[in-house]
PDB file of C-alpha atoms in Angstrom:
ATOM      1  CA  HIS V   1     -37.053 -17.577 -11.818  1.00 51.00           C
ATOM      2  CA  TRP V   2     -33.917 -19.466 -12.620  1.00 53.00           C
ATOM      3  CA  SER V   3     -32.197 -21.167  -9.739  1.00 59.00           C
ATOM      4  CA  TYR V   4     -30.232 -24.312  -9.109  1.00 61.00           C
ATOM      5  CA  GLU V   5     -33.198 -26.113  -7.553  1.00 61.00           C
ATOM      6  CA  ASN V   6     -35.614 -25.633 -10.452  1.00 60.00           C
ATOM      7  CA  GLN V   7     -33.276 -25.642 -13.432  1.00 58.00           C
ATOM      8  CA  PHE V   8     -34.113 -29.231 -14.337  1.00 59.00           C
ATOM      9  CA  ASP V   9     -37.909 -28.934 -14.006  1.00 60.00           C
ATOM     10  CA  GLU V  10     -39.589 -29.167 -17.392  1.00 60.00           C
ATOM     11  CA  GLU V  11     -42.374 -26.816 -16.364  1.00 61.00           C
ATOM     12  CA  ASN V  12     -39.840 -24.068 -15.583  1.00 62.00           C
ATOM     13  CA  ASP V  13     -38.081 -24.257 -18.963  1.00 69.00           C
ATOM     14  CA  GLU V  14     -40.102 -21.404 -20.437  1.00 71.00           C
ATOM     15  CA  ASP V  15     -39.598 -19.194 -17.353  1.00 72.00           C
ATOM     16  CA  THR V  16     -35.896 -19.944 -17.331  1.00 73.00           C
ATOM     17  CA  ARG V  17     -35.579 -19.148 -21.025  1.00 79.00           C
ATOM     18  CA  ASP V  18     -37.407 -15.832 -20.563  1.00 83.00           C
ATOM     19  CA  THR V  19     -35.287 -14.886 -17.567  1.00 84.00           C
ATOM     20  CA  LEU V  20     -32.037 -15.677 -19.352  1.00 85.00           C
ATOM     21  CA  GLU V  21     -33.190 -13.770 -22.429  1.00 89.00           C
ATOM     22  CA  VAL V  22     -33.907 -10.676 -20.340  1.00 92.00           C
ATOM     23  CA  LEU V  23     -30.516 -11.001 -18.628  1.00 93.00           C
ATOM     24  CA  ALA V  24     -28.810 -11.340 -22.025  1.00 94.00           C
ATOM     25  CA  ILE V  25     -30.516  -8.174 -23.302  1.00 96.00           C
ATOM     26  CA  VAL V  26     -29.509  -6.267 -20.170  1.00 97.00           C
ATOM     27  CA  PHE V  27     -25.888  -7.358 -20.509  1.00 97.00           C
ATOM     28  CA  TYR V  28     -25.804  -6.530 -24.229  1.00 97.00           C
ATOM     29  CA  VAL V  29     -27.105  -3.040 -23.456  1.00 98.00           C
ATOM     30  CA  LEU V  30     -24.494  -2.611 -20.705  1.00 98.00           C
ATOM     31  CA  ALA V  31     -21.754  -3.780 -23.073  1.00 97.00           C
ATOM     32  CA  GLY V  32     -22.950  -1.297 -25.702  1.00 97.00           C
ATOM     33  CA  VAL V  33     -22.949   1.548 -23.181  1.00 97.00           C
ATOM     34  CA  PHE V  34     -19.448   0.542 -22.077  1.00 96.00           C
ATOM     35  CA  LEU V  35     -18.252   0.478 -25.706  1.00 95.00           C
ATOM     36  CA  LEU V  36     -19.690   3.959 -26.301  1.00 95.00           C
ATOM     37  CA  TYR V  37     -17.975   5.176 -23.134  1.00 94.00           C
ATOM     38  CA  ILE V  38     -14.633   3.751 -24.288  1.00 93.00           C
ATOM     39  CA  LEU V  39     -15.031   5.411 -27.699  1.00 92.00           C
ATOM     40  CA  TRP V  40     -15.995   8.700 -26.045  1.00 93.00           C
ATOM     41  CA  MET V  41     -12.925   8.531 -23.759  1.00 93.00           C
ATOM     42  CA  CYS V  42     -10.503   7.676 -26.577  1.00 92.00           C
ATOM     43  CA  ASN V  43      -8.612  10.996 -26.365  1.00 93.00           C
ATOM     44  CA  LYS V  44      -8.257  10.664 -22.599  1.00 94.00           C
ATOM     45  CA  ILE V  45      -6.927   7.134 -23.027  1.00 92.00           C
ATOM     46  CA  ARG V  46      -4.361   8.359 -25.575  1.00 94.00           C
ATOM     47  CA  LEU V  47      -3.311  11.089 -23.132  1.00 96.00           C
ATOM     48  CA  ALA V  48      -2.933   8.546 -20.330  1.00 95.00           C
ATOM     49  CA  ILE V  49      -0.795   6.342 -22.590  1.00 96.00           C
ATOM     50  CA  ALA V  50       1.427   9.311 -23.476  1.00 95.00           C
ATOM     51  CA  ILE V  51       1.822  10.193 -19.788  1.00 94.00           C
ATOM     52  CA  MET V  52       2.787   6.591 -18.976  1.00 95.00           C
ATOM     53  CA  LYS V  53       5.363   6.592 -21.787  1.00 96.00           C
ATOM     54  CA  ALA V  54       6.871   9.844 -20.485  1.00 94.00           C
ATOM     55  CA  GLY V  55       6.888   8.369 -16.983  1.00 93.00           C
ATOM     56  CA  THR V  56       8.805   5.303 -18.119  1.00 95.00           C
ATOM     57  CA  VAL V  57      11.370   7.485 -19.899  1.00 95.00           C
ATOM     58  CA  PHE V  58      11.703   9.560 -16.702  1.00 95.00           C
ATOM     59  CA  ILE V  59      12.296   6.461 -14.578  1.00 95.00           C
ATOM     60  CA  LYS V  60      14.852   5.229 -17.123  1.00 95.00           C
ATOM     61  CA  ASP V  61      16.719   8.568 -17.038  1.00 95.00           C
ATOM     62  CA  VAL V  62      16.364   9.398 -13.327  1.00 94.00           C
ATOM     63  CA  TRP V  63      16.227   6.007 -11.626  1.00 94.00           C
ATOM     64  CA  THR V  64      17.241   7.515  -8.285  1.00 95.00           C
ATOM     65  CA  ALA V  65      13.709   8.935  -8.037  1.00 94.00           C
ATOM     66  CA  LEU V  66      12.675   5.417  -7.036  1.00 95.00           C
ATOM     67  CA  LEU V  67      14.668   5.883  -3.817  1.00 96.00           C
ATOM     68  CA  VAL V  68      12.639   8.896  -2.665  1.00 95.00           C
ATOM     69  CA  PRO V  69       9.557   7.051  -1.306  1.00 95.00           C
ATOM     70  CA  PRO V  70      11.528   4.474   0.740  1.00 96.00           C
ATOM     71  CA  VAL V  71      13.743   7.215   2.203  1.00 96.00           C
ATOM     72  CA  PHE V  72      10.747   9.306   3.229  1.00 95.00           C
ATOM     73  CA  PHE V  73       9.062   6.184   4.607  1.00 95.00           C
ATOM     74  CA  ILE V  74      12.078   5.532   6.845  1.00 96.00           C
ATOM     75  CA  VAL V  75      12.108   9.190   7.908  1.00 95.00           C
ATOM     76  CA  GLY V  76       8.404   8.928   8.738  1.00 94.00           C
ATOM     77  CA  ILE V  77       8.950   5.769  10.791  1.00 96.00           C
ATOM     78  CA  LEU V  78      11.776   7.439  12.734  1.00 96.00           C
ATOM     79  CA  ILE V  79       9.674  10.530  13.419  1.00 95.00           C
ATOM     80  CA  PHE V  80       6.747   8.377  14.499  1.00 94.00           C
ATOM     81  CA  ALA V  81       9.010   6.381  16.871  1.00 96.00           C
ATOM     82  CA  TYR V  82      10.288   9.662  18.331  1.00 95.00           C
ATOM     83  CA  TRP V  83       6.674  10.823  18.699  1.00 95.00           C
ATOM     84  CA  VAL V  84       5.747   7.637  20.585  1.00 95.00           C
ATOM     85  CA  VAL V  85       8.673   8.065  23.004  1.00 96.00           C
ATOM     86  CA  CYS V  86       7.745  11.710  23.596  1.00 94.00           C
ATOM     87  CA  SER V  87       4.097  10.721  24.105  1.00 93.00           C
ATOM     88  CA  ILE V  88       5.119   8.230  26.770  1.00 92.00           C
ATOM     89  CA  TYR V  89       7.137  10.903  28.558  1.00 92.00           C
ATOM     90  CA  ILE V  90       4.292  13.427  28.351  1.00 90.00           C
ATOM     91  CA  TYR V  91       1.754  10.835  29.500  1.00 87.00           C
ATOM     92  CA  SER V  92       3.863   9.908  32.495  1.00 85.00           C
ATOM     93  CA  THR V  93       4.248  13.541  33.579  1.00 87.00           C
ATOM     94  CA  GLY V  94       1.986  14.481  36.439  1.00 82.00           C
ATOM     95  CA  ASP V  95       1.068  13.574  39.991  1.00 84.00           C
ATOM     96  CA  ILE V  96       0.881   9.855  40.651  1.00 84.00           C
ATOM     97  CA  GLU V  97      -2.085   8.908  42.795  1.00 85.00           C
ATOM     98  CA  GLN V  98      -2.739   5.399  44.020  1.00 83.00           C
ATOM     99  CA  GLU V  99      -5.589   4.234  46.130  1.00 81.00           C
ATOM    100  CA  ASP V 100      -4.931   1.657  48.823  1.00 79.00           C
ATOM    101  CA  ASP V 101      -7.156  -1.037  47.369  1.00 80.00           C
ATOM    102  CA  ASP V 102      -6.147  -0.523  43.718  1.00 81.00           C
ATOM    103  CA  ALA V 103      -3.157  -2.261  42.126  1.00 81.00           C
ATOM    104  CA  LEU V 104      -2.704   0.364  39.429  1.00 83.00           C
ATOM    105  CA  ALA V 105      -1.840   3.997  39.923  1.00 83.00           C
ATOM    106  CA  GLU V 106      -3.449   6.906  38.106  1.00 84.00           C
ATOM    107  CA  ILE V 107      -1.678   9.956  36.781  1.00 85.00           C
ATOM    108  CA  GLU V 108      -3.390  13.280  37.399  1.00 87.00           C
ATOM    109  CA  TRP V 109      -2.595  15.969  34.854  1.00 86.00           C
ATOM    110  CA  ASP V 110      -2.844  19.682  35.286  1.00 89.00           C
ATOM    111  CA  ASP V 111      -4.239  21.822  32.458  1.00 91.00           C
ATOM    112  CA  THR V 112      -0.808  22.647  31.031  1.00 91.00           C
ATOM    113  CA  THR V 113       0.179  18.993  30.680  1.00 90.00           C
ATOM    114  CA  ARG V 114      -3.181  18.148  29.108  1.00 90.00           C
ATOM    115  CA  ASN V 115      -2.771  20.977  26.583  1.00 93.00           C
ATOM    116  CA  ILE V 116       0.766  19.849  25.791  1.00 93.00           C
ATOM    117  CA  PHE V 117      -0.495  16.336  25.133  1.00 91.00           C
ATOM    118  CA  TYR V 118      -3.282  17.628  22.850  1.00 93.00           C
ATOM    119  CA  PHE V 119      -0.797  19.790  20.960  1.00 95.00           C
ATOM    120  CA  HIS V 120       1.611  16.872  20.657  1.00 94.00           C
ATOM    121  CA  PHE V 121      -1.188  14.571  19.457  1.00 93.00           C
ATOM    122  CA  PHE V 122      -2.291  16.916  16.664  1.00 95.00           C
ATOM    123  CA  ALA V 123       1.291  17.875  15.797  1.00 94.00           C
ATOM    124  CA  ILE V 124       1.985  14.364  14.491  1.00 94.00           C
ATOM    125  CA  TYR V 125      -0.771  14.822  11.907  1.00 94.00           C
ATOM    126  CA  TRP V 126       0.802  18.064  10.766  1.00 96.00           C
ATOM    127  CA  VAL V 127       4.285  16.519  10.613  1.00 95.00           C
ATOM    128  CA  VAL V 128       3.075  13.496   8.628  1.00 94.00           C
ATOM    129  CA  ALA V 129       1.192  15.763   6.211  1.00 95.00           C
ATOM    130  CA  PHE V 130       4.304  17.922   5.830  1.00 96.00           C
ATOM    131  CA  ILE V 131       6.495  14.888   5.113  1.00 95.00           C
ATOM    132  CA  LEU V 132       4.052  13.628   2.474  1.00 95.00           C
ATOM    133  CA  ALA V 133       3.808  17.071   0.880  1.00 96.00           C
ATOM    134  CA  PHE V 134       7.587  17.459   0.887  1.00 96.00           C
ATOM    135  CA  GLU V 135       7.978  14.039  -0.755  1.00 96.00           C
ATOM    136  CA  GLN V 136       5.477  15.014  -3.451  1.00 96.00           C
ATOM    137  CA  PHE V 137       7.295  18.319  -3.932  1.00 97.00           C
ATOM    138  CA  VAL V 138      10.644  16.581  -4.351  1.00 96.00           C
ATOM    139  CA  LEU V 139       9.262  14.173  -6.932  1.00 95.00           C
ATOM    140  CA  ALA V 140       7.271  16.850  -8.781  1.00 95.00           C
ATOM    141  CA  SER V 141      10.203  19.259  -8.948  1.00 96.00           C
ATOM    142  CA  THR V 142      12.485  16.459 -10.124  1.00 95.00           C
ATOM    143  CA  VAL V 143      10.056  15.575 -12.911  1.00 95.00           C
ATOM    144  CA  CYS V 144       9.698  19.256 -13.900  1.00 95.00           C
ATOM    145  CA  LEU V 145      13.454  19.788 -14.036  1.00 95.00           C
ATOM    146  CA  TRP V 146      13.863  16.611 -16.088  1.00 94.00           C
ATOM    147  CA  TYR V 147      10.974  17.361 -18.448  1.00 92.00           C
ATOM    148  CA  TYR V 148      11.983  20.954 -19.244  1.00 93.00           C
ATOM    149  CA  SER V 149      15.708  20.259 -19.584  1.00 88.00           C
TER     150      SER V 149
END
């Protein structure tokens, strides 16, 4: 086998040559397969180029569409901050119990508070998914209105 330690040994020259020849054949075959794949995907590549050209014309005509993702990102950050504040309030709701020898107190929840916290925890996933879907809807409808006008 070819390695740094035995590359200068004269007795390993034939093994090294054979190994490199096999590697060259493997890479030539892989390059040929890749070339056939590129030729087979030629129509898809042309379609992708046409879509990119239409996208650049859209951005040139409706440049305000670039403001949609940052605005929704800020909205998402504000909603997440509100969620954190509400989570702190929900977490702190309950009966405070402290043992005499413990420096920290524990909060005991009843079943209603626990269910509210679970609902609140899973609600953030729904809200984030809704914000992402609404952002995609705004961009998709903007592109449709631009394309068919």
